Coordinates of C-alpha atoms and ligand atoms in Angstrom, one line a residue:
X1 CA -4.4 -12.7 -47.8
X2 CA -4.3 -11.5 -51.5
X3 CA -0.7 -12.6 -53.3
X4 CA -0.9 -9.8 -56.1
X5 CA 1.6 -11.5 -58.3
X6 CA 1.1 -11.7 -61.7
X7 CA 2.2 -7.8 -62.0
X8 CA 5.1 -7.8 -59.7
X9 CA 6.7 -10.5 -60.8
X10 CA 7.1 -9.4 -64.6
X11 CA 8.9 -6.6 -63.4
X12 CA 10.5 -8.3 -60.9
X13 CA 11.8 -11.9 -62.2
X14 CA 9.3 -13.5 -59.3
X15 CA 11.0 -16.3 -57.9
X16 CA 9.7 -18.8 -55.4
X17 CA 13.1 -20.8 -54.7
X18 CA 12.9 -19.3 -51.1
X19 CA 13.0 -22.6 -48.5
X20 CA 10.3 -23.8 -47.4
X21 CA 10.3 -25.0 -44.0
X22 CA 8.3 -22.5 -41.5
X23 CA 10.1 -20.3 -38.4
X24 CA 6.9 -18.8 -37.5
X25 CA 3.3 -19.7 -38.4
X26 CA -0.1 -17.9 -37.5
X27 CA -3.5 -19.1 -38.2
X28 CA -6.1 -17.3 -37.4
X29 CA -4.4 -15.0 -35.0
X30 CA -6.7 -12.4 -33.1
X31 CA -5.7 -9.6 -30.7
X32 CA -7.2 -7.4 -28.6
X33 CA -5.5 -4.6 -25.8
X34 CA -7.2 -4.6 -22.1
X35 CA -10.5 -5.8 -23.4
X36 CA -10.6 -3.2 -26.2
X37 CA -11.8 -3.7 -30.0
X38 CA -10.3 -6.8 -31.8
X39 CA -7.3 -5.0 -33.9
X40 CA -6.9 -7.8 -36.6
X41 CA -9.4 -9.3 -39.1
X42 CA -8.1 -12.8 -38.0
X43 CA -4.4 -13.3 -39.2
X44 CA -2.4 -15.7 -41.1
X45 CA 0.7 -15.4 -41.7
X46 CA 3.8 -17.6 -42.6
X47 CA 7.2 -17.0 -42.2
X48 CA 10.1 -19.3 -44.2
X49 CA 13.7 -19.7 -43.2
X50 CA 15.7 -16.6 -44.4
X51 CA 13.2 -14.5 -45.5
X52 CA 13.3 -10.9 -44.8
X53 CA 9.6 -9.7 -45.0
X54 CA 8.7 -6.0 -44.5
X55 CA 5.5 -5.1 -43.1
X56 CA 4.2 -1.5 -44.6
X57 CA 0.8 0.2 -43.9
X58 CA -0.8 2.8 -41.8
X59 CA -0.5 4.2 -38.8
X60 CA -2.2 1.9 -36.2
X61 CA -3.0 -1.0 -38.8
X62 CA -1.0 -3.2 -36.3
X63 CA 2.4 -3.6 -37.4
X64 CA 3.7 -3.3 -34.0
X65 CA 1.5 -5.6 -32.1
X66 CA 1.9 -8.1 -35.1
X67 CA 5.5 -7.9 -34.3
X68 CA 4.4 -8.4 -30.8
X69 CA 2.6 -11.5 -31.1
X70 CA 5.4 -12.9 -33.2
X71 CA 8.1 -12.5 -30.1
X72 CA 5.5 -13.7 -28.0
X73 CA 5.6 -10.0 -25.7
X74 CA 1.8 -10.5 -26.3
X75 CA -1.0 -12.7 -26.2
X76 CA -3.4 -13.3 -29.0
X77 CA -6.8 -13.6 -27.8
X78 CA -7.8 -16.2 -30.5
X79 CA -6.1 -18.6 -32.8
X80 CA -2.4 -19.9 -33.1
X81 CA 1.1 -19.1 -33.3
X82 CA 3.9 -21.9 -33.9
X83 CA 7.9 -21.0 -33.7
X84 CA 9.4 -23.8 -35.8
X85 CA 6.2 -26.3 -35.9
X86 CA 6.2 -25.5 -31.6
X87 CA 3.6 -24.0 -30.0
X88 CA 4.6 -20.7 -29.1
X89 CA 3.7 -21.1 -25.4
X90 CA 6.4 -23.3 -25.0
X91 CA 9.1 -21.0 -25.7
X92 CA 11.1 -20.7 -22.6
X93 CA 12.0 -24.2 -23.5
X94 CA 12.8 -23.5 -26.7
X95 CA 16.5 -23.2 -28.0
X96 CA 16.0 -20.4 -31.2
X97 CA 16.8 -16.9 -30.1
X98 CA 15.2 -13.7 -31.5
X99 CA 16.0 -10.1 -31.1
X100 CA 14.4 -7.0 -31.3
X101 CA 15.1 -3.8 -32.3
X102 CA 13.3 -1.1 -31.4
X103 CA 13.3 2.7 -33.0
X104 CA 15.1 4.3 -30.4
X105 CA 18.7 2.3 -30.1
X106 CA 18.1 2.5 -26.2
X107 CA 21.7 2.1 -24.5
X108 CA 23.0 2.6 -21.3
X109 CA 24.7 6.0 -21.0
X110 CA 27.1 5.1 -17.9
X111 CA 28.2 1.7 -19.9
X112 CA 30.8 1.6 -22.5
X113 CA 29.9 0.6 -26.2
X114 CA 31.2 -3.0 -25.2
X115 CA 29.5 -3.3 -22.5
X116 CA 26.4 -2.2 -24.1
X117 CA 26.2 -4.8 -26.4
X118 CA 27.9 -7.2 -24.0
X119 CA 24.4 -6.8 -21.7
X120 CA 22.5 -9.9 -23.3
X121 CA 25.1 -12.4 -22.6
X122 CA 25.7 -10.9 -18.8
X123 CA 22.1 -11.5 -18.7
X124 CA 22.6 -14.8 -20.0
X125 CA 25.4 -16.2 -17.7
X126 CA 27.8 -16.0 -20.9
X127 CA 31.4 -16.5 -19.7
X128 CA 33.5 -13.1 -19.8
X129 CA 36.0 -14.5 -22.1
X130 CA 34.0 -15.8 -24.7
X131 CA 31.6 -13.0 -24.4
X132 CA 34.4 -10.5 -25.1
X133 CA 35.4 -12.5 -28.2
X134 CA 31.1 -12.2 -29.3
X135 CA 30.9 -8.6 -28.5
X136 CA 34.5 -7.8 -30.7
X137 CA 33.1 -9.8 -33.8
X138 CA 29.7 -8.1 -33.2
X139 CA 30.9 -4.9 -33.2
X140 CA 33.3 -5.8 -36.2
X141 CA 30.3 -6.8 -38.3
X142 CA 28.4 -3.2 -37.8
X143 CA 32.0 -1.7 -38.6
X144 CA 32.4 -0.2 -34.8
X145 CA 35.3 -2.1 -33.9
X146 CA 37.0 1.1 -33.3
X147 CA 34.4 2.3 -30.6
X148 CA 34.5 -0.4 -27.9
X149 CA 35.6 1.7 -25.0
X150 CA 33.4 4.7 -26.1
X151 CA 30.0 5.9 -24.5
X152 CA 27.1 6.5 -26.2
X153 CA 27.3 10.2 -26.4
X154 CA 30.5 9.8 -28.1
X155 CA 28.0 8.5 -31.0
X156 CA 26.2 9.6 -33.8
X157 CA 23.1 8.3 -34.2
X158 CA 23.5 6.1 -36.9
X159 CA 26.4 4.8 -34.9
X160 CA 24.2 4.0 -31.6
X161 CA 21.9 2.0 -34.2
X162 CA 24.7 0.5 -35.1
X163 CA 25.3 -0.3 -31.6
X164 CA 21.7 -1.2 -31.2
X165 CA 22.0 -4.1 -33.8
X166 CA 25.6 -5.9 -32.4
X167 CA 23.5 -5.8 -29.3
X168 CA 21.0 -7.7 -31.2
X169 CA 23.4 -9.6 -33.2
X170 CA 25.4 -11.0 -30.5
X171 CA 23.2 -13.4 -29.1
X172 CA 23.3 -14.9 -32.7
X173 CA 19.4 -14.7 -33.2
X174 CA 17.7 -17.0 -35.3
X175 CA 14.6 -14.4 -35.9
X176 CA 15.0 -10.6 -36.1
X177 CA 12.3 -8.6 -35.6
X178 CA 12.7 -4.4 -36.2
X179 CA 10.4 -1.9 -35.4
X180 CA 11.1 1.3 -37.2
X181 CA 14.9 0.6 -36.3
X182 CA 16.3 3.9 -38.7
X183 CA 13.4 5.6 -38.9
X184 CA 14.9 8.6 -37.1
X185 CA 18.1 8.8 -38.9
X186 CA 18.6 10.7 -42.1
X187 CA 18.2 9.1 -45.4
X188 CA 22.1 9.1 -46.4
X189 CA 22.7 6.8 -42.9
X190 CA 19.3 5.1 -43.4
X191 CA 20.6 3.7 -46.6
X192 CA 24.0 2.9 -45.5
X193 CA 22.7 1.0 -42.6
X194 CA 20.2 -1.1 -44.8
X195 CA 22.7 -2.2 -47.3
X196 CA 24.9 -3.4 -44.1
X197 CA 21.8 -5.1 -42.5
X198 CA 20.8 -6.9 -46.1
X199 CA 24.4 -8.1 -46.0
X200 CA 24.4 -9.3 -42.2
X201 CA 21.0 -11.2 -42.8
X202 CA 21.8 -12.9 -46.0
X203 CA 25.6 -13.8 -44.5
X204 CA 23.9 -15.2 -41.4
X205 CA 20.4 -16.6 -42.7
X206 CA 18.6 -14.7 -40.3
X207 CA 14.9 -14.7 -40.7
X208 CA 13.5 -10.8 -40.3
X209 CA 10.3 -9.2 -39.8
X210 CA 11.0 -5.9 -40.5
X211 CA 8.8 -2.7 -40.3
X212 CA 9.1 0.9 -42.0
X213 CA 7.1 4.2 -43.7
X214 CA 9.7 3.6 -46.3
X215 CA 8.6 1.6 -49.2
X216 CA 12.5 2.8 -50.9
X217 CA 13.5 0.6 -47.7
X218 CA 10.7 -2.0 -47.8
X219 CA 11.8 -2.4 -52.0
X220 CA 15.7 -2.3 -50.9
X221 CA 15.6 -4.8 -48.1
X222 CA 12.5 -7.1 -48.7
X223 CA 12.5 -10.6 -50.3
X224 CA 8.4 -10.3 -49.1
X225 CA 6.7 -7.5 -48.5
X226 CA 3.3 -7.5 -46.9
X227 CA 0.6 -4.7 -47.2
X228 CA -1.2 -4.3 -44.3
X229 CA -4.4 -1.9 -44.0
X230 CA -6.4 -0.7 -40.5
X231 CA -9.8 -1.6 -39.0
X232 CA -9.8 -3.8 -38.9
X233 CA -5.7 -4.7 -39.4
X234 CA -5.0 -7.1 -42.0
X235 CA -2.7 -7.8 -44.8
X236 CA -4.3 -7.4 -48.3
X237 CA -1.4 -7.7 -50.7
X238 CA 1.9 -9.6 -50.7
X239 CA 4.7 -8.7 -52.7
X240 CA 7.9 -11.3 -53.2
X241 CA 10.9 -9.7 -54.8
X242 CA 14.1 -11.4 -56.2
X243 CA 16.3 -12.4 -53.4
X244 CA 18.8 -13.5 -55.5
X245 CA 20.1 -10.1 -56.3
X246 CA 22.5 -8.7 -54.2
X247 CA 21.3 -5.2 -52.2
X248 CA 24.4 -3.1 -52.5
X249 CA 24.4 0.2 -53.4
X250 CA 24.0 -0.5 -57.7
X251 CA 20.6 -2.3 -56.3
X252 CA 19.6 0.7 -56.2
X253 CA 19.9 1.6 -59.9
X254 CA 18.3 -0.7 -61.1
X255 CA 14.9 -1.1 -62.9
X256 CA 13.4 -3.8 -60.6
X257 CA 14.4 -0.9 -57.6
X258 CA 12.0 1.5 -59.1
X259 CA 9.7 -0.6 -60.6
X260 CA 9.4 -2.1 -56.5
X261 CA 8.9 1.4 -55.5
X262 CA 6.5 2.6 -57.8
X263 CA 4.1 -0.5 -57.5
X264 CA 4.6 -0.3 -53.4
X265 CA 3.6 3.6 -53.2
X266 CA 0.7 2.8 -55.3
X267 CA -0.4 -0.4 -52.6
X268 CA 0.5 2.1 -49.9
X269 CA -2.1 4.5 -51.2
X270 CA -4.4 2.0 -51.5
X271 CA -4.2 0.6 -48.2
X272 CA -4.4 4.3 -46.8
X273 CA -7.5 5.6 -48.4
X274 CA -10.8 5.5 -46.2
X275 CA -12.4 2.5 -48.5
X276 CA -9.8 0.3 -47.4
X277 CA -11.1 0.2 -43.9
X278 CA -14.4 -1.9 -43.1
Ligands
ADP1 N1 -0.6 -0.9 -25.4 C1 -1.7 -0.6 -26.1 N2 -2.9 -0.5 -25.5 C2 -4.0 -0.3 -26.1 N3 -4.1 -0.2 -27.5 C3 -3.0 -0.2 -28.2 C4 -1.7 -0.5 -27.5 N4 -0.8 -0.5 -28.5 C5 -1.4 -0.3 -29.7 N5 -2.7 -0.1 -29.5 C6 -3.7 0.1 -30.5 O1 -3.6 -1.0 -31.4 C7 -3.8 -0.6 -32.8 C8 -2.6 -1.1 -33.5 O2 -1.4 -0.4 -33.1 P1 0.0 -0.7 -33.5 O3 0.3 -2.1 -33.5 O4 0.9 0.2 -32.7 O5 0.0 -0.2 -35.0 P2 1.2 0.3 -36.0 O6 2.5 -0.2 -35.5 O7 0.8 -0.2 -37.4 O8 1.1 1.8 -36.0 C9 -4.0 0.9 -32.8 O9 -5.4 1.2 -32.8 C10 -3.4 1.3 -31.4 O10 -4.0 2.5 -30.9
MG2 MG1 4.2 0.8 -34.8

């Protein structure tokens, strides 16, 4: 893993205050589908308390099945993965929580907007009375307070993402990991819903692993972005931004904004272009 710092940081006020004691480690992580081609020069990869780190690069470079090998949904075939210094096979036991967030909000149509995002504590044997109370401040967090008793179809879409994440948020996760969560929604919404998510993170400490095309979203949310490129998949640049600054709406204006953009596009490129796969 390359930590191309020296230029990003100028423009960026680089900071390394972020705390240092691991969520998730990989060393040496390797993966393979059904038998098929190994999909990752072997991976390491880090993850501090907090941290919100984007993962951009092509299609098929693996962003997916790294976030996949983080939750544990699969196996590596080589190497290791530790949740909080444990090894990650022994996470039934374990008592940190994770969500994920898929692209597609995926809700029950025939259930309310309440009961939606009531569906992980049912699941977990949550009493009805204090679940009610979760699923209210959930909701009141992604501003749907007002849409309780609703169904789905009553929604737009940014409002069923919203749903989407108080469904994640309820179980008060200690890792987030989001797949493409607004990549179908239009940029105005998109925006919206990533200022509210930077705020929800930083309020809560939740460490994120957090995927997108965007690199205006990877430079809006990130406090680490990693550069990933294909065949085989592997991270060859890391970014770290200021995570002091707040990501409102002004963020956006600023010169360490389009600074994060410009030098992102130009590691995207890079990444994409036929030399950068071996
Ligand atoms: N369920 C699967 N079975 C077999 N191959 C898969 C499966 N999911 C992904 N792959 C392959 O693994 C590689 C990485 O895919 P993925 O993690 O989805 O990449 P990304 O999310 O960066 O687009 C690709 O070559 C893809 O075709
Ligand atoms: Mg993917």
């Amino acid at each position: 893993m390359i930590s191309a710092r020296p230029k990003f940081s100028a423009a960026l006020d680089f900071v390394t205050n972020i705390p240092a004691s691991p969520v998730v480690t990989l060393a040496g992580v390797e993966m393979a589908y059904d038998g098929g081609e190994d999909i990752f020069a072997p991976l390491d990869l880090t993850l501090s308390q907090g941290e919100f780190l984007t993962l951009i690069g092509p299609s098929g470079c693996g962003k997916s099945t790294l976030l996949k090998l983080i939750a544990h949904v699969v196996k590596p075939t080589a190497g290791t993965i530790h949740w909080w210094g444990a090894d990650a096979t022994g996470l039934n036991g374990h008592d940190k929580k994770l969500a994920f967030v898929f692209q597609d909000p995926t809700l029950m149509p025939w259930a309310t907007v309440a009961a939606n995002v009531r569906l992980p504590l049912d699941l977990a044997g949550i009493s009805e009375a204090s679940a009610e109370r979760r699923v209210m401040e959930a909701l009141a967090h992604v501003g749907l307070s007002e849409c309780a008793m609703h169904y789905p179809r009553q929604l737009s879409g940014g409002m069923k993402m919203r749903v989407s994440i108080a469904r994640a948020l309820v179980t008060e996760p200690d890792l987030l990991l989001m797949d493409e969560p607004f990549g179908a929604l239009d940029e105005f919404t998109r925006n919206r819903l990533d200022a509210d998510l930077s705020r929800l993170c930083r309020e809560r400490g939740i460490t994120t692993v957090f995927v997108t095309h965007s690199i205006y979203e990877a430079a809006f949310l990130s406090t680490r972005v990693a550069v990933m490129a294909a065949r085989p998949g592997r991270i060859i640049e890391t970014y770290e931004l200021d995570h002091s600054l707040v990501r409102d709406a002004s963020f956006r204006l600023q010169s360490g904004f389009s600074d994060a953009c410009r030098v992102l596009s130009r590691a995207l490129v890079d990444a994409s272009l036929p030399g950068a796969e071996q």
